[in-house]
Amino acid sequence: MNAVSVEITRPFPRTWVEFVDPADEQQVLRCDLTWLTSSYRCIFGAGCRGIDASRPDDGCCVLGAHFSEPADEQRVAGHVARLTPETWQNHELGKDSWVIDDPDAEPEEDDEDALPGRKTRIHDGVCIFQNPPGFPGGTGCALHGLALEEGISPIETKPDVCWQLPIRRSYRHMEHADGTPWLEITIGEYTREGWGPGGADLDWYCTSNPEAHRGGDPLYLTSRDELVELMGPLAYQELCRLAEIHLTRGAMPHPAGGKP
């Protein structure tokens, strides 16, 4: 491999924008324009060095995918049923045992429906859905490949955490001065810190690395499907309007790549 680019130092100045959700006046979207107008691209298979240096071909898939809720797992199960030995190398091994309980994980305190510790199985050091280089059915996630084969978006076939990364959505319950409740929804960069204590130990990470900031169009356009799913179509339209204004001003570009 070529010399590794120097990862930028965090934190750094960012531009944020807030606006009321056009679909729900009790929700406010808080969006990181520095990230969403960046030139970031996922470079899996095109320069990605992987979060584990010993497995550079496996990207960020070495830990398996934790399911966000029962519906997430159930949705993925429907797509797993359509995988075949031709599209998934571990089909025979994993077709009936691709999800496991992780006793080290704990459910979110504010999510009674969460499945504590439910995640995709790890096989040979990587998520069981990961097809290795040279597999005739295609390298990488079998669920991602299924979506491409069927002409649908990967957000339909993959676990939530997989298609959302490296965009992060978080919630905060707030109150106005008069006691009226409202919900703050933050849409931003899934930085190393988002991985928890282990984030600092990742051998390589894309969002803060110039190697992954060489795209053409800005992220809010190339990740349209993901953002519409995360914030709703009306809020996405407003984000686009505000992002265009931000780009014309040339203010606060992402230091890993500057303006697209």
PDB file of C-alpha atoms in Angstrom:
ATOM      1  CA  MET A   1       0.000   0.000   0.000  1.00  0.00           C
ATOM      2  CA  ASN A   2       0.999   3.609  -0.432  1.00  0.00           C
ATOM      3  CA  ALA A   3       1.947   5.769   2.528  1.00  0.00           C
ATOM      4  CA  VAL A   4      -0.973   6.420   4.840  1.00  0.00           C
ATOM      5  CA  SER A   5      -2.336   9.969   4.872  1.00  0.00           C
ATOM      6  CA  VAL A   6      -2.155  11.803   8.161  1.00  0.00           C
ATOM      7  CA  GLU A   7      -5.514  11.682   9.924  1.00  0.00           C
ATOM      8  CA  ILE A   8      -6.742  15.103  10.970  1.00  0.00           C
ATOM      9  CA  THR A   9      -6.877  16.067  14.618  1.00  0.00           C
ATOM     10  CA  ARG A  10     -10.246  16.406  16.329  1.00  0.00           C
ATOM     11  CA  PRO A  11     -12.074  18.388  17.499  1.00  0.00           C
ATOM     12  CA  PHE A  12     -12.041  21.193  14.948  1.00  0.00           C
ATOM     13  CA  PRO A  13     -14.397  24.119  14.183  1.00  0.00           C
ATOM     14  CA  ARG A  14     -17.682  23.135  12.562  1.00  0.00           C
ATOM     15  CA  THR A  15     -20.709  24.931  11.188  1.00  0.00           C
ATOM     16  CA  TRP A  16     -24.079  23.698  12.464  1.00  0.00           C
ATOM     17  CA  VAL A  17     -27.581  24.629  11.399  1.00  0.00           C
ATOM     18  CA  GLU A  18     -30.844  24.116  13.283  1.00  0.00           C
ATOM     19  CA  PHE A  19     -34.362  24.159  11.886  1.00  0.00           C
ATOM     20  CA  VAL A  20     -37.813  22.978  12.881  1.00  0.00           C
ATOM     21  CA  ASP A  21     -38.807  19.712  11.250  1.00  0.00           C
ATOM     22  CA  PRO A  22     -41.342  20.646   8.528  1.00  0.00           C
ATOM     23  CA  ALA A  23     -43.177  17.401   9.288  1.00  0.00           C
ATOM     24  CA  ASP A  24     -43.315  17.840  13.071  1.00  0.00           C
ATOM     25  CA  GLU A  25     -43.079  21.203  14.819  1.00  0.00           C
ATOM     26  CA  GLN A  26     -42.096  19.483  18.068  1.00  0.00           C
ATOM     27  CA  GLN A  27     -38.846  18.289  16.526  1.00  0.00           C
ATOM     28  CA  VAL A  28     -35.751  20.343  15.709  1.00  0.00           C
ATOM     29  CA  LEU A  29     -33.068  19.095  13.344  1.00  0.00           C
ATOM     30  CA  ARG A  30     -29.490  20.000  14.238  1.00  0.00           C
ATOM     31  CA  CYS A  31     -27.211  19.277  11.282  1.00  0.00           C
ATOM     32  CA  ASP A  32     -23.436  19.443  10.881  1.00  0.00           C
ATOM     33  CA  LEU A  33     -22.967  21.326   7.611  1.00  0.00           C
ATOM     34  CA  THR A  34     -19.199  20.949   7.779  1.00  0.00           C
ATOM     35  CA  TRP A  35     -19.633  17.184   7.549  1.00  0.00           C
ATOM     36  CA  LEU A  36     -22.652  17.021   5.267  1.00  0.00           C
ATOM     37  CA  THR A  37     -21.078  19.311   2.648  1.00  0.00           C
ATOM     38  CA  SER A  38     -17.742  17.488   2.765  1.00  0.00           C
ATOM     39  CA  SER A  39     -16.259  15.500  -0.108  1.00  0.00           C
ATOM     40  CA  TYR A  40     -16.324  12.246   1.869  1.00  0.00           C
ATOM     41  CA  ARG A  41     -16.849   8.929   0.059  1.00  0.00           C
ATOM     42  CA  CYS A  42     -16.807   5.390   1.343  1.00  0.00           C
ATOM     43  CA  ILE A  43     -13.694   3.897  -0.265  1.00  0.00           C
ATOM     44  CA  PHE A  44     -14.256   0.242   0.602  1.00  0.00           C
ATOM     45  CA  GLY A  45     -12.407  -1.756  -2.026  1.00  0.00           C
ATOM     46  CA  ALA A  46     -10.797   1.405  -3.384  1.00  0.00           C
ATOM     47  CA  GLY A  47      -8.213   2.327  -0.783  1.00  0.00           C
ATOM     48  CA  CYS A  48      -9.936   1.570   2.521  1.00  0.00           C
ATOM     49  CA  ARG A  49      -7.321   0.260   4.957  1.00  0.00           C
ATOM     50  CA  GLY A  50      -9.790  -1.186   7.451  1.00  0.00           C
ATOM     51  CA  ILE A  51     -10.192  -0.450  11.132  1.00  0.00           C
ATOM     52  CA  ASP A  52      -8.057  -3.538  11.852  1.00  0.00           C
ATOM     53  CA  ALA A  53      -4.684  -3.325  10.103  1.00  0.00           C
ATOM     54  CA  SER A  54      -4.426  -7.117  10.024  1.00  0.00           C
ATOM     55  CA  ARG A  55      -7.616  -7.287   7.908  1.00  0.00           C
ATOM     56  CA  PRO A  56      -7.386  -4.405   5.416  1.00  0.00           C
ATOM     57  CA  ASP A  57      -9.919  -5.990   3.051  1.00  0.00           C
ATOM     58  CA  ASP A  58     -12.701  -6.060   5.647  1.00  0.00           C
ATOM     59  CA  GLY A  59     -13.279  -2.328   6.151  1.00  0.00           C
ATOM     60  CA  CYS A  60     -15.299  -1.641   9.299  1.00  0.00           C
ATOM     61  CA  CYS A  61     -16.979  -5.064   9.243  1.00  0.00           C
ATOM     62  CA  VAL A  62     -14.717  -6.939  11.657  1.00  0.00           C
ATOM     63  CA  LEU A  63     -16.909  -6.316  14.706  1.00  0.00           C
ATOM     64  CA  GLY A  64     -20.251  -7.470  13.354  1.00  0.00           C
ATOM     65  CA  ALA A  65     -23.406  -5.353  13.329  1.00  0.00           C
ATOM     66  CA  HIS A  66     -25.508  -4.698  16.431  1.00  0.00           C
ATOM     67  CA  PHE A  67     -29.239  -4.445  15.752  1.00  0.00           C
ATOM     68  CA  SER A  68     -30.984  -1.276  16.858  1.00  0.00           C
ATOM     69  CA  GLU A  69     -34.388  -2.852  17.590  1.00  0.00           C
ATOM     70  CA  PRO A  70     -36.433  -5.994  16.873  1.00  0.00           C
ATOM     71  CA  ALA A  71     -37.763  -4.537  13.623  1.00  0.00           C
ATOM     72  CA  ASP A  72     -34.206  -4.005  12.389  1.00  0.00           C
ATOM     73  CA  GLU A  73     -33.318  -7.665  12.849  1.00  0.00           C
ATOM     74  CA  GLN A  74     -36.633  -8.844  11.391  1.00  0.00           C
ATOM     75  CA  ARG A  75     -36.207  -6.668   8.303  1.00  0.00           C
ATOM     76  CA  VAL A  76     -32.712  -8.005   7.667  1.00  0.00           C
ATOM     77  CA  ALA A  77     -33.911 -11.583   8.181  1.00  0.00           C
ATOM     78  CA  GLY A  78     -36.268 -11.223   5.248  1.00  0.00           C
ATOM     79  CA  HIS A  79     -33.371 -10.321   2.977  1.00  0.00           C
ATOM     80  CA  VAL A  80     -31.036 -12.976   4.372  1.00  0.00           C
ATOM     81  CA  ALA A  81     -33.613 -15.538   3.238  1.00  0.00           C
ATOM     82  CA  ARG A  82     -32.993 -14.477  -0.373  1.00  0.00           C
ATOM     83  CA  LEU A  83     -29.228 -14.933  -0.270  1.00  0.00           C
ATOM     84  CA  THR A  84     -27.826 -17.980  -2.050  1.00  0.00           C
ATOM     85  CA  PRO A  85     -24.510 -19.864  -2.104  1.00  0.00           C
ATOM     86  CA  GLU A  86     -23.697 -17.883  -5.248  1.00  0.00           C
ATOM     87  CA  THR A  87     -24.111 -14.525  -3.498  1.00  0.00           C
ATOM     88  CA  TRP A  88     -22.907 -15.405   0.016  1.00  0.00           C
ATOM     89  CA  GLN A  89     -19.823 -17.505   0.677  1.00  0.00           C
ATOM     90  CA  ASN A  90     -20.967 -18.452   4.193  1.00  0.00           C
ATOM     91  CA  HIS A  91     -24.483 -19.381   3.119  1.00  0.00           C
ATOM     92  CA  GLU A  92     -24.337 -23.008   4.259  1.00  0.00           C
ATOM     93  CA  LEU A  93     -22.685 -22.085   7.537  1.00  0.00           C
ATOM     94  CA  GLY A  94     -24.757 -19.052   8.389  1.00  0.00           C
ATOM     95  CA  LYS A  95     -28.185 -19.332   6.781  1.00  0.00           C
ATOM     96  CA  ASP A  96     -29.738 -20.571  10.036  1.00  0.00           C
ATOM     97  CA  SER A  97     -27.269 -19.072  12.534  1.00  0.00           C
ATOM     98  CA  TRP A  98     -26.245 -15.605  11.396  1.00  0.00           C
ATOM     99  CA  VAL A  99     -27.364 -13.701  14.506  1.00  0.00           C
ATOM    100  CA  ILE A 100     -26.162 -14.189  18.076  1.00  0.00           C
ATOM    101  CA  ASP A 101     -26.523 -12.760  21.571  1.00  0.00           C
ATOM    102  CA  ASP A 102     -23.607 -10.715  22.878  1.00  0.00           C
ATOM    103  CA  PRO A 103     -23.501 -10.948  26.687  1.00  0.00           C
ATOM    104  CA  ASP A 104     -21.097  -8.000  26.910  1.00  0.00           C
ATOM    105  CA  ALA A 105     -23.588  -5.550  25.395  1.00  0.00           C
ATOM    106  CA  GLU A 106     -26.294  -3.717  27.296  1.00  0.00           C
ATOM    107  CA  PRO A 107     -29.602  -2.265  26.021  1.00  0.00           C
ATOM    108  CA  GLU A 108     -30.139   1.459  25.743  1.00  0.00           C
ATOM    109  CA  GLU A 109     -31.664   2.779  28.946  1.00  0.00           C
ATOM    110  CA  ASP A 110     -34.358   4.736  27.121  1.00  0.00           C
ATOM    111  CA  ASP A 111     -35.256   2.017  24.600  1.00  0.00           C
ATOM    112  CA  GLU A 112     -37.461  -0.703  26.061  1.00  0.00           C
ATOM    113  CA  ASP A 113     -37.692  -2.449  22.682  1.00  0.00           C
ATOM    114  CA  ALA A 114     -33.952  -2.759  22.115  1.00  0.00           C
ATOM    115  CA  LEU A 115     -32.459  -6.205  21.756  1.00  0.00           C
ATOM    116  CA  PRO A 116     -29.520  -6.204  24.172  1.00  0.00           C
ATOM    117  CA  GLY A 117     -26.559  -7.901  22.601  1.00  0.00           C
ATOM    118  CA  ARG A 118     -28.213  -8.994  19.346  1.00  0.00           C
ATOM    119  CA  LYS A 119     -25.695  -8.780  16.535  1.00  0.00           C
ATOM    120  CA  THR A 120     -24.524 -10.509  13.400  1.00  0.00           C
ATOM    121  CA  ARG A 121     -22.287 -13.490  13.974  1.00  0.00           C
ATOM    122  CA  ILE A 122     -18.522 -13.239  13.601  1.00  0.00           C
ATOM    123  CA  HIS A 123     -16.847 -15.952  11.521  1.00  0.00           C
ATOM    124  CA  ASP A 124     -13.119 -16.143  10.880  1.00  0.00           C
ATOM    125  CA  GLY A 125     -12.606 -12.709  12.415  1.00  0.00           C
ATOM    126  CA  VAL A 126     -15.201 -10.795  10.431  1.00  0.00           C
ATOM    127  CA  CYS A 127     -18.971 -10.372  10.034  1.00  0.00           C
ATOM    128  CA  ILE A 128     -20.443 -13.561   8.630  1.00  0.00           C
ATOM    129  CA  PHE A 129     -21.956 -11.653   5.692  1.00  0.00           C
ATOM    130  CA  GLN A 130     -18.563 -10.457   4.471  1.00  0.00           C
ATOM    131  CA  ASN A 131     -17.473 -12.098   1.220  1.00  0.00           C
ATOM    132  CA  PRO A 132     -13.671 -12.225   0.814  1.00  0.00           C
ATOM    133  CA  PRO A 133     -11.702 -10.889  -2.159  1.00  0.00           C
ATOM    134  CA  GLY A 134     -11.928 -13.288  -5.075  1.00  0.00           C
ATOM    135  CA  PHE A 135     -15.368 -14.660  -4.204  1.00  0.00           C
ATOM    136  CA  PRO A 136     -17.208 -15.086  -7.550  1.00  0.00           C
ATOM    137  CA  GLY A 137     -20.351 -13.460  -6.171  1.00  0.00           C
ATOM    138  CA  GLY A 138     -18.499 -10.262  -5.318  1.00  0.00           C
ATOM    139  CA  THR A 139     -16.287  -8.942  -2.550  1.00  0.00           C
ATOM    140  CA  GLY A 140     -17.772  -7.339   0.556  1.00  0.00           C
ATOM    141  CA  CYS A 141     -21.139  -7.446   2.278  1.00  0.00           C
ATOM    142  CA  ALA A 142     -23.484 -10.057   0.807  1.00  0.00           C
ATOM    143  CA  LEU A 143     -26.487  -7.961   1.857  1.00  0.00           C
ATOM    144  CA  HIS A 144     -25.073  -4.922   0.074  1.00  0.00           C
ATOM    145  CA  GLY A 145     -24.457  -7.045  -3.007  1.00  0.00           C
ATOM    146  CA  LEU A 146     -28.040  -8.332  -2.866  1.00  0.00           C
ATOM    147  CA  ALA A 147     -29.362  -4.784  -2.951  1.00  0.00           C
ATOM    148  CA  LEU A 148     -27.242  -3.889  -5.961  1.00  0.00           C
ATOM    149  CA  GLU A 149     -28.275  -7.090  -7.749  1.00  0.00           C
ATOM    150  CA  GLU A 150     -31.967  -6.375  -7.162  1.00  0.00           C
ATOM    151  CA  GLY A 151     -31.725  -2.673  -7.996  1.00  0.00           C
ATOM    152  CA  ILE A 152     -32.786  -1.442  -4.561  1.00  0.00           C
ATOM    153  CA  SER A 153     -31.052   0.723  -1.982  1.00  0.00           C
ATOM    154  CA  PRO A 154     -28.718  -1.018   0.489  1.00  0.00           C
ATOM    155  CA  ILE A 155     -30.599   0.730   3.295  1.00  0.00           C
ATOM    156  CA  GLU A 156     -33.375  -1.800   2.678  1.00  0.00           C
ATOM    157  CA  THR A 157     -31.196  -4.893   3.105  1.00  0.00           C
ATOM    158  CA  LYS A 158     -28.489  -3.995   5.640  1.00  0.00           C
ATOM    159  CA  PRO A 159     -28.663  -3.517   9.427  1.00  0.00           C
ATOM    160  CA  ASP A 160     -29.354   0.070  10.472  1.00  0.00           C
ATOM    161  CA  VAL A 161     -25.892   0.641  11.895  1.00  0.00           C
ATOM    162  CA  CYS A 162     -24.265  -0.490   8.637  1.00  0.00           C
ATOM    163  CA  TRP A 163     -26.129   1.743   6.203  1.00  0.00           C
ATOM    164  CA  GLN A 164     -26.067   4.736   8.550  1.00  0.00           C
ATOM    165  CA  LEU A 165     -22.305   4.720   9.058  1.00  0.00           C
ATOM    166  CA  PRO A 166     -20.554   7.167   8.781  1.00  0.00           C
ATOM    167  CA  ILE A 167     -23.559   9.442   9.377  1.00  0.00           C
ATOM    168  CA  ARG A 168     -24.706   9.496  12.970  1.00  0.00           C
ATOM    169  CA  ARG A 169     -28.195  10.310  14.229  1.00  0.00           C
ATOM    170  CA  SER A 170     -28.749  11.000  17.909  1.00  0.00           C
ATOM    171  CA  TYR A 171     -31.660  12.234  19.990  1.00  0.00           C
ATOM    172  CA  ARG A 172     -31.976  14.541  22.973  1.00  0.00           C
ATOM    173  CA  HIS A 173     -35.215  15.259  24.806  1.00  0.00           C
ATOM    174  CA  MET A 174     -35.458  18.967  25.620  1.00  0.00           C
ATOM    175  CA  GLU A 175     -37.849  21.464  27.195  1.00  0.00           C
ATOM    176  CA  HIS A 176     -38.618  25.063  26.292  1.00  0.00           C
ATOM    177  CA  ALA A 177     -38.563  27.661  29.069  1.00  0.00           C
ATOM    178  CA  ASP A 178     -42.320  27.205  29.489  1.00  0.00           C
ATOM    179  CA  GLY A 179     -41.928  23.471  30.015  1.00  0.00           C
ATOM    180  CA  THR A 180     -43.098  22.438  26.542  1.00  0.00           C
ATOM    181  CA  PRO A 181     -41.170  19.338  25.458  1.00  0.00           C
ATOM    182  CA  TRP A 182     -39.383  19.050  22.129  1.00  0.00           C
ATOM    183  CA  LEU A 183     -37.014  16.585  20.526  1.00  0.00           C
ATOM    184  CA  GLU A 184     -33.595  17.523  19.187  1.00  0.00           C
ATOM    185  CA  ILE A 185     -32.391  15.274  16.363  1.00  0.00           C
ATOM    186  CA  THR A 186     -28.715  15.634  15.536  1.00  0.00           C
ATOM    187  CA  ILE A 187     -27.349  14.554  12.163  1.00  0.00           C
ATOM    188  CA  GLY A 188     -23.576  14.575  12.077  1.00  0.00           C
ATOM    189  CA  GLU A 189     -20.304  12.781  11.508  1.00  0.00           C
ATOM    190  CA  TYR A 190     -19.783   9.322  12.989  1.00  0.00           C
ATOM    191  CA  THR A 191     -16.358  10.074  14.395  1.00  0.00           C
ATOM    192  CA  ARG A 192     -14.022   7.700  16.179  1.00  0.00           C
ATOM    193  CA  GLU A 193     -15.608   8.809  19.437  1.00  0.00           C
ATOM    194  CA  GLY A 194     -18.947   7.427  18.252  1.00  0.00           C
ATOM    195  CA  TRP A 195     -17.499   3.915  18.556  1.00  0.00           C
ATOM    196  CA  GLY A 196     -17.107   4.353  22.306  1.00  0.00           C
ATOM    197  CA  PRO A 197     -13.904   3.702  24.263  1.00  0.00           C
ATOM    198  CA  GLY A 198     -12.583   1.447  21.498  1.00  0.00           C
ATOM    199  CA  GLY A 199     -12.730   4.181  18.884  1.00  0.00           C
ATOM    200  CA  ALA A 200      -9.305   5.499  19.774  1.00  0.00           C
ATOM    201  CA  ASP A 201      -7.820   2.053  19.145  1.00  0.00           C
ATOM    202  CA  LEU A 202      -9.022   1.683  15.555  1.00  0.00           C
ATOM    203  CA  ASP A 203      -5.955   1.280  13.344  1.00  0.00           C
ATOM    204  CA  TRP A 204      -7.394   3.481  10.603  1.00  0.00           C
ATOM    205  CA  TYR A 205     -10.581   5.489  10.287  1.00  0.00           C
ATOM    206  CA  CYS A 206     -12.124   7.048   7.231  1.00  0.00           C
ATOM    207  CA  THR A 207     -14.165  10.118   8.170  1.00  0.00           C
ATOM    208  CA  SER A 208     -11.170  12.093   9.417  1.00  0.00           C
ATOM    209  CA  ASN A 209      -8.755  10.821   6.778  1.00  0.00           C
ATOM    210  CA  PRO A 210      -7.994  12.756   3.559  1.00  0.00           C
ATOM    211  CA  GLU A 211      -7.885   9.470   1.627  1.00  0.00           C
ATOM    212  CA  ALA A 212     -11.682   9.268   1.940  1.00  0.00           C
ATOM    213  CA  HIS A 213     -12.329  12.916   1.075  1.00  0.00           C
ATOM    214  CA  ARG A 214     -11.822  12.883  -2.680  1.00  0.00           C
ATOM    215  CA  GLY A 215     -15.370  12.822  -3.933  1.00  0.00           C
ATOM    216  CA  GLY A 216     -17.039  15.146  -6.382  1.00  0.00           C
ATOM    217  CA  ASP A 217     -20.522  15.991  -5.130  1.00  0.00           C
ATOM    218  CA  PRO A 218     -21.013  16.817  -1.434  1.00  0.00           C
ATOM    219  CA  LEU A 219     -22.057  14.128   1.015  1.00  0.00           C
ATOM    220  CA  TYR A 220     -25.601  15.451   1.509  1.00  0.00           C
ATOM    221  CA  LEU A 221     -26.249  14.675  -2.167  1.00  0.00           C
ATOM    222  CA  THR A 222     -24.402  11.366  -2.468  1.00  0.00           C
ATOM    223  CA  SER A 223     -26.056  10.074   0.731  1.00  0.00           C
ATOM    224  CA  ARG A 224     -29.546  11.221  -0.207  1.00  0.00           C
ATOM    225  CA  ASP A 225     -31.214   7.857   0.477  1.00  0.00           C
ATOM    226  CA  GLU A 226     -29.655   7.572   3.913  1.00  0.00           C
ATOM    227  CA  LEU A 227     -30.498  11.136   4.927  1.00  0.00           C
ATOM    228  CA  VAL A 228     -34.098  10.908   3.729  1.00  0.00           C
ATOM    229  CA  GLU A 229     -34.505   7.765   5.815  1.00  0.00           C
ATOM    230  CA  LEU A 230     -32.867   9.383   8.849  1.00  0.00           C
ATOM    231  CA  MET A 231     -34.674  12.722   8.832  1.00  0.00           C
ATOM    232  CA  GLY A 232     -37.641  12.471   6.461  1.00  0.00           C
ATOM    233  CA  PRO A 233     -38.126  13.888   2.940  1.00  0.00           C
ATOM    234  CA  LEU A 234     -39.304  17.365   3.974  1.00  0.00           C
ATOM    235  CA  ALA A 235     -36.463  17.887   6.417  1.00  0.00           C
ATOM    236  CA  TYR A 236     -34.028  16.643   3.781  1.00  0.00           C
ATOM    237  CA  GLN A 237     -35.308  19.237   1.313  1.00  0.00           C
ATOM    238  CA  GLU A 238     -34.693  21.970   3.872  1.00  0.00           C
ATOM    239  CA  LEU A 239     -31.233  20.589   4.588  1.00  0.00           C
ATOM    240  CA  CYS A 240     -30.399  20.771   0.877  1.00  0.00           C
ATOM    241  CA  ARG A 241     -31.499  24.399   0.711  1.00  0.00           C
ATOM    242  CA  LEU A 242     -29.382  25.371   3.704  1.00  0.00           C
ATOM    243  CA  ALA A 243     -26.411  23.309   2.535  1.00  0.00           C
ATOM    244  CA  GLU A 244     -26.419  25.083  -0.832  1.00  0.00           C
ATOM    245  CA  ILE A 245     -26.313  28.445   0.943  1.00  0.00           C
ATOM    246  CA  HIS A 246     -23.451  27.209   3.106  1.00  0.00           C
ATOM    247  CA  LEU A 247     -21.454  26.076   0.072  1.00  0.00           C
ATOM    248  CA  THR A 248     -21.839  29.411  -1.713  1.00  0.00           C
ATOM    249  CA  ARG A 249     -20.323  31.138   1.309  1.00  0.00           C
ATOM    250  CA  GLY A 250     -17.337  28.810   1.357  1.00  0.00           C
ATOM    251  CA  ALA A 251     -17.315  28.763   5.143  1.00  0.00           C
ATOM    252  CA  MET A 252     -15.817  26.117   7.438  1.00  0.00           C
ATOM    253  CA  PRO A 253     -14.983  23.260   5.022  1.00  0.00           C
ATOM    254  CA  HIS A 254     -14.095  19.876   6.473  1.00  0.00           C
ATOM    255  CA  PRO A 255     -10.335  19.939   7.146  1.00  0.00           C
ATOM    256  CA  ALA A 256      -9.870  16.421   5.755  1.00  0.00           C
ATOM    257  CA  GLY A 257     -10.800  17.527   2.280  1.00  0.00           C
ATOM    258  CA  GLY A 258     -12.133  21.053   2.036  1.00  0.00           C
ATOM    259  CA  LYS A 259     -15.078  21.919  -0.185  1.00  0.00           C
ATOM    260  CA  PRO A 260     -16.207  19.299  -2.730  1.00  0.00           C
TER     261      PRO A 260
END
